[in-house]
Tab-separated table of C-alpha atoms and ligand atoms in Angstrom:
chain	number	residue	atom	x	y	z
N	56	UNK	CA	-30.755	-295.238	29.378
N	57	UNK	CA	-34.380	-294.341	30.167
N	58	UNK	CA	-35.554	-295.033	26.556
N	59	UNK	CA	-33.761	-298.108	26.452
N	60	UNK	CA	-35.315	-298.945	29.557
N	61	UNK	CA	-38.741	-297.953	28.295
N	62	UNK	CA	-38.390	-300.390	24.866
N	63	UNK	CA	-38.226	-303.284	27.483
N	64	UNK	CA	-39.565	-302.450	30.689
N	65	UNK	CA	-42.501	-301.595	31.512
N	66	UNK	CA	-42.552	-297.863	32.630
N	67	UNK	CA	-38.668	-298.405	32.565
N	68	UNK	CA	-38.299	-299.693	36.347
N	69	UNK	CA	-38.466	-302.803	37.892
N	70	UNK	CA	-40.641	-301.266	40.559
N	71	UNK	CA	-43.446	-298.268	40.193
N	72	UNK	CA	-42.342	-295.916	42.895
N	73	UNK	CA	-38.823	-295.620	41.513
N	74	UNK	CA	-40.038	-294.015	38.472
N	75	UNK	CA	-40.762	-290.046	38.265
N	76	UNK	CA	-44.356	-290.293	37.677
N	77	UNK	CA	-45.604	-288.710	40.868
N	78	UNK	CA	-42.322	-285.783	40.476
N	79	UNK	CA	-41.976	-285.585	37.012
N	80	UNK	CA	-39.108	-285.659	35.008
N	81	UNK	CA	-36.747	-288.769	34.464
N	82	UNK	CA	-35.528	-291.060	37.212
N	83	UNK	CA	-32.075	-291.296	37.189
N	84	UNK	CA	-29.622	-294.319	36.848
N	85	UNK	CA	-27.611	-295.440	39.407
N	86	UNK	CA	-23.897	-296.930	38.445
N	87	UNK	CA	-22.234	-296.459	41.786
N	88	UNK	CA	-22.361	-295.552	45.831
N	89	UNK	CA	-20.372	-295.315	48.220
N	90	UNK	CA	-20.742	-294.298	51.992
N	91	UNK	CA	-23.804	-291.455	51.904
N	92	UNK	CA	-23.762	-290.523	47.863
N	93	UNK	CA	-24.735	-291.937	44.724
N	94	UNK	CA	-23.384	-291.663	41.726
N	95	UNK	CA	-25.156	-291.727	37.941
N	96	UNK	CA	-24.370	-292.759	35.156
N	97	UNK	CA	-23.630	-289.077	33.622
N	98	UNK	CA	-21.229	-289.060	36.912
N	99	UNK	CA	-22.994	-286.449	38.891
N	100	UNK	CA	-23.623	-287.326	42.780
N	101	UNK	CA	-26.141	-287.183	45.533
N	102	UNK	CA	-26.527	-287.632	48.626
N	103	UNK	CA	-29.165	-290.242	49.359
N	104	UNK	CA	-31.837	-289.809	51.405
N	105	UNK	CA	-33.677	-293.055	50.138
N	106	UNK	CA	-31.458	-295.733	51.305
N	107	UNK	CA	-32.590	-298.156	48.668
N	108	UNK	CA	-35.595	-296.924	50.706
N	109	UNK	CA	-34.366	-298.173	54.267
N	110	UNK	CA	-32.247	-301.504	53.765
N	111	UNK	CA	-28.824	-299.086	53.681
N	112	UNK	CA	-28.577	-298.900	57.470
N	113	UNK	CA	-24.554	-298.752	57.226
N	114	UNK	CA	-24.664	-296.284	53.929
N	115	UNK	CA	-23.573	-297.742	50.442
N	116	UNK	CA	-20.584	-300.499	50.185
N	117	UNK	CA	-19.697	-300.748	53.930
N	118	UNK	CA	-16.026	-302.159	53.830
N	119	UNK	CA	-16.720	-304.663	56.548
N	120	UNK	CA	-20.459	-305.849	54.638
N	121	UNK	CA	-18.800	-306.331	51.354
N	122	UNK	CA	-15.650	-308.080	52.524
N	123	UNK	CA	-17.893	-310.330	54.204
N	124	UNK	CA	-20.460	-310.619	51.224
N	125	UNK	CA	-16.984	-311.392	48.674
N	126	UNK	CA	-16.046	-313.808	50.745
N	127	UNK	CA	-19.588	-315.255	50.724
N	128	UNK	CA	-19.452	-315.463	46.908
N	129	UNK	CA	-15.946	-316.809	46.607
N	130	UNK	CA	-17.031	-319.884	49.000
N	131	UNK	CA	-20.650	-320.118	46.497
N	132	UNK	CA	-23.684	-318.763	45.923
N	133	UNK	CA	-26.493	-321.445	46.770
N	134	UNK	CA	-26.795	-324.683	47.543
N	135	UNK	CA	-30.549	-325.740	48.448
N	136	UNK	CA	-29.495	-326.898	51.501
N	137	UNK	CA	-28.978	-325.694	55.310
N	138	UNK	CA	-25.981	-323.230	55.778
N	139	UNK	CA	-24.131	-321.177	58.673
N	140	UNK	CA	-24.808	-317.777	57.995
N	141	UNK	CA	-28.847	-318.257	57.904
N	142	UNK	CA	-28.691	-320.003	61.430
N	143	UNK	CA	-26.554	-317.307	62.443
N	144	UNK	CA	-28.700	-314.434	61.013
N	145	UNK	CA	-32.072	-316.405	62.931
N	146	UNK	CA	-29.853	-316.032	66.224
N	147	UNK	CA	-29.180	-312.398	65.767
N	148	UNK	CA	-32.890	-311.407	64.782
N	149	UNK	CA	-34.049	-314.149	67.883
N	150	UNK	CA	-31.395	-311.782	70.498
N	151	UNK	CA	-33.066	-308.783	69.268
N	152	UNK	CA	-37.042	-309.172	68.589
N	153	UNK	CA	-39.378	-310.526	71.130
N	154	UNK	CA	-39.632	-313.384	67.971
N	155	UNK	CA	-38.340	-317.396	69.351
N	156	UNK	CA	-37.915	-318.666	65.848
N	157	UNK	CA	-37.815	-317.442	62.133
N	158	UNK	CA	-38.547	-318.826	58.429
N	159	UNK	CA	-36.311	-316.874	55.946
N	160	UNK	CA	-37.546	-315.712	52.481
N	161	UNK	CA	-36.619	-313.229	50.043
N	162	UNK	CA	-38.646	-310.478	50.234
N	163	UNK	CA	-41.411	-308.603	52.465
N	164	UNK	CA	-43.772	-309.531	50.012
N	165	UNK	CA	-43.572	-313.767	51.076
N	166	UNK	CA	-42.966	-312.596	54.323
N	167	UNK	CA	-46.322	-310.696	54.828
N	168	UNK	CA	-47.845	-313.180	53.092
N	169	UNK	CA	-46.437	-316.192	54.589
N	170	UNK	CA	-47.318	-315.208	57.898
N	171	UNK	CA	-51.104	-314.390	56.671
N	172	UNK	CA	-51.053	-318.047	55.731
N	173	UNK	CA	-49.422	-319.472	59.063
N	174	UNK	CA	-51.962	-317.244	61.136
N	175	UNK	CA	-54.973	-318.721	59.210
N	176	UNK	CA	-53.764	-322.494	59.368
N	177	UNK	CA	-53.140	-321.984	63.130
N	178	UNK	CA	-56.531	-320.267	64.168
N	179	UNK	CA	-58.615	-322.030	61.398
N	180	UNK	CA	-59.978	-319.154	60.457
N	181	UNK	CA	-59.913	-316.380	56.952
N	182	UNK	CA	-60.876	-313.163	57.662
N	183	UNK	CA	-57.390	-310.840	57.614
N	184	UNK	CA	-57.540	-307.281	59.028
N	185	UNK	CA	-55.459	-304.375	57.904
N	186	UNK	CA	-55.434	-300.163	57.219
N	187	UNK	CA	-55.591	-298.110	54.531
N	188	UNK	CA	-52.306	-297.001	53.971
N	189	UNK	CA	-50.402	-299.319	54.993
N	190	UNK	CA	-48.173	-301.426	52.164
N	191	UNK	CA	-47.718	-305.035	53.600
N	192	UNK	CA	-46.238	-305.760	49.775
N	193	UNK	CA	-48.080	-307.168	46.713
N	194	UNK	CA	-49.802	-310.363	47.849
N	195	UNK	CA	-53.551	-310.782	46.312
N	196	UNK	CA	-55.080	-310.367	49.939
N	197	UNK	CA	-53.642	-307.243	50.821
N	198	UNK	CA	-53.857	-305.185	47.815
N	199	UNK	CA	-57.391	-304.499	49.101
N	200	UNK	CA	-59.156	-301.047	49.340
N	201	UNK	CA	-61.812	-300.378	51.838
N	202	UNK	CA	-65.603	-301.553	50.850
N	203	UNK	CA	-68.542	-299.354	50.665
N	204	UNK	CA	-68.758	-299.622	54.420
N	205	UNK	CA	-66.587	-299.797	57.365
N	206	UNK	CA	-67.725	-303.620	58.219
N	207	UNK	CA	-67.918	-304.871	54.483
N	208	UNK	CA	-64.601	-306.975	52.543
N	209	UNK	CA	-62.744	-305.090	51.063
N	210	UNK	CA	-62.311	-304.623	47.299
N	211	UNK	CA	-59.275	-305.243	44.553
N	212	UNK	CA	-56.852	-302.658	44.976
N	213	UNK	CA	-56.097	-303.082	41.623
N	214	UNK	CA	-56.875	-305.042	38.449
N	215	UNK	CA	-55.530	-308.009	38.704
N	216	UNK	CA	-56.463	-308.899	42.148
N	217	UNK	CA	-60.057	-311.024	41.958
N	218	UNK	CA	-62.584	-310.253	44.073
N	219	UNK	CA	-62.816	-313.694	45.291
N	220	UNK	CA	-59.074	-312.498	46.631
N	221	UNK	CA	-59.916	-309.940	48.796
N	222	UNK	CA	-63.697	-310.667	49.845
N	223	UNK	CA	-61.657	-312.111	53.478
N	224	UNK	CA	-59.952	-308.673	53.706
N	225	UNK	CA	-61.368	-305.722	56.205
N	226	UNK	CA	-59.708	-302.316	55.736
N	227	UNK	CA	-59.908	-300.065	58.391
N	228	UNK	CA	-58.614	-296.588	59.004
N	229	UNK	CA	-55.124	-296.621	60.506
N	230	UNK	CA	-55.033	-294.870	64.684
N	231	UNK	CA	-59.118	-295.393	64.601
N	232	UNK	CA	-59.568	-297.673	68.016
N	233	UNK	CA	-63.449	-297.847	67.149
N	234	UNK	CA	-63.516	-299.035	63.701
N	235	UNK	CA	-61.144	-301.732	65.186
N	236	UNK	CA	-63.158	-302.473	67.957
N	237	UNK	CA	-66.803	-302.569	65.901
N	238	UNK	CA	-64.902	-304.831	63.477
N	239	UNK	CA	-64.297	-307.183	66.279
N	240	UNK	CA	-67.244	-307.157	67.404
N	241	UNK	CA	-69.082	-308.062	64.157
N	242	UNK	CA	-66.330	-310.541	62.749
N	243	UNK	CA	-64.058	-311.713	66.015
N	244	UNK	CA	-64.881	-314.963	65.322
N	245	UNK	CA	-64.112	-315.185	62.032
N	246	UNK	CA	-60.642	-313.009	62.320
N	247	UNK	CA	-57.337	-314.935	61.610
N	248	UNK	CA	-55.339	-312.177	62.337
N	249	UNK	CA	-54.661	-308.450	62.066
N	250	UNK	CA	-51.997	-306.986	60.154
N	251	UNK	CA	-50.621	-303.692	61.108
N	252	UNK	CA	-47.158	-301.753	59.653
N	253	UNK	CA	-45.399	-301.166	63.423
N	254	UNK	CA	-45.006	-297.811	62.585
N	255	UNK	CA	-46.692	-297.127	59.080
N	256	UNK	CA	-44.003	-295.740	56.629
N	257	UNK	CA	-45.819	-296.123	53.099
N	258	UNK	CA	-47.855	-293.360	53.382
N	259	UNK	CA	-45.327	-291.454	54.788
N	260	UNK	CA	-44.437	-291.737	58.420
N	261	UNK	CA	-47.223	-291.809	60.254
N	262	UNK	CA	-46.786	-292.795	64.621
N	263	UNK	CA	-49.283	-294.894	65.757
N	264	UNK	CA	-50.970	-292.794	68.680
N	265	UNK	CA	-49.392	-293.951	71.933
N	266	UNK	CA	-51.171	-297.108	73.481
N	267	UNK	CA	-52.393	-298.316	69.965
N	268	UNK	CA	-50.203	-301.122	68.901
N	269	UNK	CA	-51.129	-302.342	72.611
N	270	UNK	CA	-54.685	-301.945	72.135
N	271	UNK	CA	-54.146	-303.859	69.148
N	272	UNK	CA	-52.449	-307.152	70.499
N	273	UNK	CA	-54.940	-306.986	73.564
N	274	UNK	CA	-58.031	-307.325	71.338
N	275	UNK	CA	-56.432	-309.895	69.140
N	276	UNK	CA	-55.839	-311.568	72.403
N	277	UNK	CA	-59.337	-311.577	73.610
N	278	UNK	CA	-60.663	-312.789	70.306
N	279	UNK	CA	-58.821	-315.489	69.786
N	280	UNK	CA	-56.614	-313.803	66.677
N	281	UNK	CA	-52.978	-313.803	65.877
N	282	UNK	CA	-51.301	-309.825	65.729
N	283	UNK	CA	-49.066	-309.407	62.879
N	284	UNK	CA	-46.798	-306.760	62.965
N	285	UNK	CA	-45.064	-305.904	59.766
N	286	UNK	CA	-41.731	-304.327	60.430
N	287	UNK	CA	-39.855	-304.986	56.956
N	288	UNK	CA	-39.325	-301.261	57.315
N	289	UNK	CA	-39.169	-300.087	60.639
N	290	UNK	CA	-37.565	-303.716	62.006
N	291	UNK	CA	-33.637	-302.708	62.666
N	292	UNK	CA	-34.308	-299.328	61.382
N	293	UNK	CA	-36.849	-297.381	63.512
N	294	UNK	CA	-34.224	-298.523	66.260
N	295	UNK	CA	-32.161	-300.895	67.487
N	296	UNK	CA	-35.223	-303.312	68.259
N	297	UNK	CA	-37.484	-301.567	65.715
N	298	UNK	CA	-40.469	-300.015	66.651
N	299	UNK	CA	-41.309	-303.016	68.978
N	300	UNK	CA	-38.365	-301.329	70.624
N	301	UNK	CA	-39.780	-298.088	70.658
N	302	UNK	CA	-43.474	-298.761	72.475
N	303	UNK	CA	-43.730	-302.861	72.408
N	304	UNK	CA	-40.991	-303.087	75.042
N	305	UNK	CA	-42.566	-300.302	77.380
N	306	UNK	CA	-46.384	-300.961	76.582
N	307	UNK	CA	-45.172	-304.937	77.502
N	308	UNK	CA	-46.904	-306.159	74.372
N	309	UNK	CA	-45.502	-309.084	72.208
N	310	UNK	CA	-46.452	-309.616	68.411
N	311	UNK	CA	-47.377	-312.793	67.610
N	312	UNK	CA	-46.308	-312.804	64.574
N	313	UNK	CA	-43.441	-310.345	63.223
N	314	UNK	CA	-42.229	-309.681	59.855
N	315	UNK	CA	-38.849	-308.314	58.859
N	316	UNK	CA	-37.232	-307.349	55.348
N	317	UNK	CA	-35.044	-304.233	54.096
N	318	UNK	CA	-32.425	-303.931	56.972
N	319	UNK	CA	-31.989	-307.287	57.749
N	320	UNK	CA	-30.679	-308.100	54.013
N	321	UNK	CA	-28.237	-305.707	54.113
N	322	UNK	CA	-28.849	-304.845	50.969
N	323	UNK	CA	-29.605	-308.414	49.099
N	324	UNK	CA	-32.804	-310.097	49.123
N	325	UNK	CA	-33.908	-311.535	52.447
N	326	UNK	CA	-36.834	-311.629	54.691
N	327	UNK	CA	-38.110	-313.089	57.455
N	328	UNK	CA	-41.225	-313.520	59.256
N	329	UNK	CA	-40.962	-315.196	62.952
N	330	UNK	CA	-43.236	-316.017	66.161
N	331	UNK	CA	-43.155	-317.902	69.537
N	332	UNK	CA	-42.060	-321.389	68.774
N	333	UNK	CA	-45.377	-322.506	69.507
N	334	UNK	CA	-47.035	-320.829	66.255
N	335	UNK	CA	-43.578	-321.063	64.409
N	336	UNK	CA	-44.059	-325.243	64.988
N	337	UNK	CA	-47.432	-325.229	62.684
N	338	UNK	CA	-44.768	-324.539	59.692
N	339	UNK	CA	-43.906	-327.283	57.655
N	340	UNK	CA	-42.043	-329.135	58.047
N	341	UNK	CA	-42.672	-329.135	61.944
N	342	UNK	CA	-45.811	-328.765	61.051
N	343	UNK	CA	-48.914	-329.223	57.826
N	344	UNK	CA	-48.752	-325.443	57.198
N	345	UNK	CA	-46.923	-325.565	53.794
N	346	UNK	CA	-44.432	-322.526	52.972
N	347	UNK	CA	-40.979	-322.749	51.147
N	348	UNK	CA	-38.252	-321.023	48.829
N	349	UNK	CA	-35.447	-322.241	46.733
N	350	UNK	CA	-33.247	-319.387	47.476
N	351	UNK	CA	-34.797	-318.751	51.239
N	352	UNK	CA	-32.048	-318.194	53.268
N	353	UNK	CA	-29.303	-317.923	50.815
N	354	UNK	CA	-26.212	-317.720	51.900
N	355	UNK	CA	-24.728	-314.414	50.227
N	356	UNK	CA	-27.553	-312.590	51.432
N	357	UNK	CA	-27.846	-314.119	55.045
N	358	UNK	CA	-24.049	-312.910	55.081
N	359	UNK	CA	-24.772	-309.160	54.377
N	360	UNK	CA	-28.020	-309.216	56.708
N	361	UNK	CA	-25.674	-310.942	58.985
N	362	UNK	CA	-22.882	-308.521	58.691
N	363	UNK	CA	-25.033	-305.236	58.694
N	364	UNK	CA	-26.868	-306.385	61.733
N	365	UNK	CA	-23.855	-307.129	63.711
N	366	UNK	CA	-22.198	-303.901	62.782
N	367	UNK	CA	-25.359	-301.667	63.752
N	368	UNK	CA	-24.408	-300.754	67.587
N	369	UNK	CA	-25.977	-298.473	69.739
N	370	UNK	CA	-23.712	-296.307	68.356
N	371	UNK	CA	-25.126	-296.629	65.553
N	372	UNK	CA	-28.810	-295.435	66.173
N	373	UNK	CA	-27.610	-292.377	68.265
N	374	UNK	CA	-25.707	-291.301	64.883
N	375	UNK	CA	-29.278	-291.920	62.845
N	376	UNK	CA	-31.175	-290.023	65.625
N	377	UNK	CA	-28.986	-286.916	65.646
N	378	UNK	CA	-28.667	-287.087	61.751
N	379	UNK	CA	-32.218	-287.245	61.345
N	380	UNK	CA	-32.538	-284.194	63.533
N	381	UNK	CA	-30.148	-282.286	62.189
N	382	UNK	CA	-32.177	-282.833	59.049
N	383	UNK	CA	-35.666	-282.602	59.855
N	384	UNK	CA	-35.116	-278.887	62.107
N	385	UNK	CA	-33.290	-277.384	58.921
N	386	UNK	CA	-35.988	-278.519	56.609
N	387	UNK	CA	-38.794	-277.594	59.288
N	388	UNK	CA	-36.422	-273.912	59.400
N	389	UNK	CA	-36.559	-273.469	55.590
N	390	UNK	CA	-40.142	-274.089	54.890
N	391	UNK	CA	-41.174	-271.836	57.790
N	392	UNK	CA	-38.731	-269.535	55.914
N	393	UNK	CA	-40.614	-270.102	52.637
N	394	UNK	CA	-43.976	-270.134	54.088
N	395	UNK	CA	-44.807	-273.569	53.528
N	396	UNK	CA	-47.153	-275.257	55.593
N	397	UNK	CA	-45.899	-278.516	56.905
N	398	UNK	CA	-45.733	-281.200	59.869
N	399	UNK	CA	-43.019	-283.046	60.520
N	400	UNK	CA	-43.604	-286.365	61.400
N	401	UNK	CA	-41.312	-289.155	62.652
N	402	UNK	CA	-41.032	-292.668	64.318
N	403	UNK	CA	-37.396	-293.128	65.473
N	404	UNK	CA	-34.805	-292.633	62.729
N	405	UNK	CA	-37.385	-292.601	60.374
N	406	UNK	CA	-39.276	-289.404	58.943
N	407	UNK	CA	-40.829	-287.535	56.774
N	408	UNK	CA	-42.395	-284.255	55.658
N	409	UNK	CA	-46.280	-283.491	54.785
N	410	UNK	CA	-46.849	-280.290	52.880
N	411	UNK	CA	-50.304	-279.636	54.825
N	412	UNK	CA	-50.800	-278.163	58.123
N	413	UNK	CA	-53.101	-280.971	59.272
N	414	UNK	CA	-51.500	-283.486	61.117
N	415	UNK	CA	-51.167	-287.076	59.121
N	416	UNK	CA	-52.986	-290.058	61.427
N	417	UNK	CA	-54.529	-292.115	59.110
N	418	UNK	CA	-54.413	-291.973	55.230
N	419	UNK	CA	-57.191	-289.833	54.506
N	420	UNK	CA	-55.154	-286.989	56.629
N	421	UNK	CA	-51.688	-288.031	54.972
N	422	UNK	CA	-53.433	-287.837	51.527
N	423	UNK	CA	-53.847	-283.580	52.616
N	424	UNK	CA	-50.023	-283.371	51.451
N	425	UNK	CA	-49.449	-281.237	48.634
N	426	UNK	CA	-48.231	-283.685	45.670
N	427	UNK	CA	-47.420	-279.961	43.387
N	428	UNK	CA	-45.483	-278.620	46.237
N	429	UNK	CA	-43.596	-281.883	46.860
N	430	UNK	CA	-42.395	-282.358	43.259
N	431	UNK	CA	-40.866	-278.954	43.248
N	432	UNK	CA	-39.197	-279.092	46.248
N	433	UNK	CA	-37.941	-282.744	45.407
N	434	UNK	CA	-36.840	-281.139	42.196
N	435	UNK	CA	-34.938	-278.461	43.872
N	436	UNK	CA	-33.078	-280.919	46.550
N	437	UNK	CA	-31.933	-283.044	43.398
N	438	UNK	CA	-30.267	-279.628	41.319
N	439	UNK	CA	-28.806	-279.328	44.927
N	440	UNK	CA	-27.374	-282.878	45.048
N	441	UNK	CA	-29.750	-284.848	47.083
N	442	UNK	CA	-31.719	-287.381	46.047
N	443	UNK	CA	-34.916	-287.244	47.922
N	444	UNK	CA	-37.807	-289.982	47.449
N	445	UNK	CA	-39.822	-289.631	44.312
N	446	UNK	CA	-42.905	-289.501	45.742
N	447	UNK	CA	-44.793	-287.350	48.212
N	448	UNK	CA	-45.681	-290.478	50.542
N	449	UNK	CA	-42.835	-292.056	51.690
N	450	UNK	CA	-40.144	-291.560	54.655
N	451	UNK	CA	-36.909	-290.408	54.536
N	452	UNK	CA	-33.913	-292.619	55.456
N	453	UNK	CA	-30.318	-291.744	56.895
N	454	UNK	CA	-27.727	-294.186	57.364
N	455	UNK	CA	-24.354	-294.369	59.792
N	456	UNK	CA	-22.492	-293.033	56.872
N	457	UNK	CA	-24.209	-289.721	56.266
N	458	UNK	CA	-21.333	-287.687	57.795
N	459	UNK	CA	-20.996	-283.580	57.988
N	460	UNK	CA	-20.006	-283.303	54.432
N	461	UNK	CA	-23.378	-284.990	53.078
N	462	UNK	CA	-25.320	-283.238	55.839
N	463	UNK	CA	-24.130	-280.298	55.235
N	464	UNK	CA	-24.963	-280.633	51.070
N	465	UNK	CA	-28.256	-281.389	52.532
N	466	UNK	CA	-28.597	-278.297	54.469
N	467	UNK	CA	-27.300	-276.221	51.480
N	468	UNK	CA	-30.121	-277.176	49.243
N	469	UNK	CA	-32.831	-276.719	51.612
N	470	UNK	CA	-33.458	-272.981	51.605
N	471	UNK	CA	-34.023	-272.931	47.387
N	472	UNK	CA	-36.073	-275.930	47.485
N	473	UNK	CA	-38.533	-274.693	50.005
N	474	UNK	CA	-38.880	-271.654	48.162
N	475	UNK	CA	-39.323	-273.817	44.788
N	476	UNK	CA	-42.031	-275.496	47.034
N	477	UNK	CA	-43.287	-272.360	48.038
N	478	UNK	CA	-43.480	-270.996	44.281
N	479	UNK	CA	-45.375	-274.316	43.618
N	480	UNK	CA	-48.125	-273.388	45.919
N	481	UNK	CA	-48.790	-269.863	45.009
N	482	UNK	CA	-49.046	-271.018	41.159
S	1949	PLP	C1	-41.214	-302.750	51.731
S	1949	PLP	C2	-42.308	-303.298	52.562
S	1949	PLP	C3	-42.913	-304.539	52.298
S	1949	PLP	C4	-42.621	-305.324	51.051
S	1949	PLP	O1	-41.297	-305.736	50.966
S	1949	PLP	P1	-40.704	-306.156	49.513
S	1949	PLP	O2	-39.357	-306.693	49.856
S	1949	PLP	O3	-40.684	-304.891	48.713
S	1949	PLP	O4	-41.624	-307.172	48.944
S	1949	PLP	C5	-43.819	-305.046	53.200
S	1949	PLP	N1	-44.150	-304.353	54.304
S	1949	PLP	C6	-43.618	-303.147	54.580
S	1949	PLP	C7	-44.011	-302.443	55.837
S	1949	PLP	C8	-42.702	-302.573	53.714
S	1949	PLP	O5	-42.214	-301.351	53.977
């Protein structure tokens, strides 16, 4: 399958991190899952630890999501018109976010960048702020790398991206209060908004440091800028509420502009990005701020975010927590075993593992992780019938399905993967 996928895809995926390139080896090909596991196409199973990396809240093929999804279908697919389900959806995401209204889309990528468009027609101003590290999608503006210095636009994160694309883009280092604050003070004026991941998860997980996502809104506040916070990841996942949950709710800080994805599709493409009513209202066509989709809000997939979201009870989370901890201890247990130097890092149900001993706050400290020792342990977990994310910088996801069986095939394989890891280093 991988050669046939080679002749006419590039690299063979339809996305880069799902190759093997930073493990090795050949990604495999999914034809089934169910519940916790996966199943390829040569019929061997896994437990999955990637989640379609975070939308599989529920685990694969929830009864209740796909009756609801079939019966979706059966009624049609699209119509380019209002529907139901998408008002519904709007309702459920309005009950649980601090957000008054939402715009649908299909995927974090419009979202991020819809709401870097709304902020900029509603404060007049271009300059966007973000951190290295975090993944707000693909848009032009935010594939950006930092300049030569900390005040300077940023550069094209790749080719591709013109210059003239990210010359309004600052990158700053993620947790660093001073870089935001002498960015302010040089550019306040000029700053549309800042865009932050709630709780970065592309570089692995890394917390922001208690009191930042507050210091954050507050000096958007006093300068006049909008505060985005991206939580197509941790929105519906990190907990109930999402990481606003976590700190925004105690810290009493409100985004002004949140953006959701992953969970809230339950699996099919949808997105969202949503405000007070007040910014929401510059949209068209309330207001000149131009955005739109021909399959924004569809149906089908309004249903599964719909269904998934209503299904994911309190319950729910306190399964995900004690899952996750069950998971994270043994693999803490059976690197300290190996000898492996690591730090365990986590932001609600969400985790993941750095293979350094210096602890990840920004992503020049999450780029310590050993890549080498990574691969072999992922290596290892997959001969043990776990399929781990290919890639050294990305978090770990559980789901309400991951019972004792597929914890305990998770707990099996730990011990000869963290001496594979081990091995890995001493070589
Ligand atoms: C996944 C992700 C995106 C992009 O979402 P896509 O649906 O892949 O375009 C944006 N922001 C964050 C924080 C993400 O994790």
């Amino acid at each position: 399958m991988f050669d046939r996928a080679l002749a006419v895809i590039p690299g063979g995926v339809s996305s880069p991190v799902r190759a093997f390139n930073a493990v090795g080896g050949t990604p495999r090909f999914f034809a089934s899952a169910r519940g916790a596991w996966l199943t390829d196409v040569d019929g061997n199973d896994y437990v999955d630890l990637v989640c379609s990396w975070g939308p599989m809240l529920l685990g694969h093929a929830h009864p209740e999501v796909q009756a609801a999804v079939q019966d979706a279908v059966a009624r049609g697919t699209s119509f380019g018109a209002p529907t139901v389900p998408e008002v519904e959806l709007a309702e459920e995401i309005v009950a649980r976010t601090p957000v008054e209204q939402v715009r649908f889309v299909s995927s974090g990528t419009e979202a991020t960048m819809s709401a870097i468009r709304l902020a900029r027609g509603v404060t007049g101003r271009d300059v966007v702020v973000k951190f290295a590290g975090c993944y707000h999608g693909h848009a032009d503006a935010l594939l950006a790398s930092a300049g030569s210095g900390l005040l300077t636009s940023a550069v094209p994160g790749t080719p591709g991206v013109p210059t003239s694309s990210t010359e309004l883009t600052i990158v700053l280092p993620y947790n660093d209060r001073a870089a935001v604050e002498a960015t302010f003070a040089e550019h306040g004026d000029r700053i549309a908004c800042l865009i932050t991941e709630a709780a970065p998860g592309n570089m692995g997980v890394v917390p922001p440091e208690p009191g930042f996502n507050a210091f954050l809104a507050e000096i958007c506040r006093r300068h006049g800028a909008l505060f985005v916070s991206d939580e197509v990841m941790t929105g519906f996942r990190a907990s109930r509420q999402g990481q606003w949950g976590l700190d925004g709710a105690r810290e009493g800080w409100v985004p002004d502009l949140m953006t959701f994805g992953k969970v809230m599709g339950g699996g099919l493409p949808a997105a969202a990005f949503g405000g007070s009513a007040d910014v929401m209202g510059h949209l068209s066509p309330s207001g000149p701020v131009y955005q739109a989709g021909t399959l924004s809000g569809n149906p089908v997939a309004t249903t599964a975010g719909l269904a998934t979201l209503r299904l994911a009870t309190d319950e729910v989370y306190a399964h995900l927590d004690a899952v996750a901890d069950t998971i994270r201890t043994a693999a803490s247990d059976a690197l300290d075993g190996a000898g492996v130097a690591h730090r365990v890092q986590c932001t609600g149900t969400m985790f993941s593992i750095f293979f350094s001993d210096t602890p990840a706050r920004d992503f020049a400290t999450a780029s310590t992780t050993d890549v080498a020792a990574y691969a072999a342990f992922f290596h290892a977990m997959l001969d043990g019938g776990v399929y781990l994310p290919p890639s050294a910088y990305e978090a770990w996801f559980v789901s309400a399905a991951h019972d004792d069986r597929a914890v305990q095939t998770v707990l099996d394989a730990l011990p000869a993967a963290a001496r594979a890891a081990a091995h890995a280093q001493e070589a």
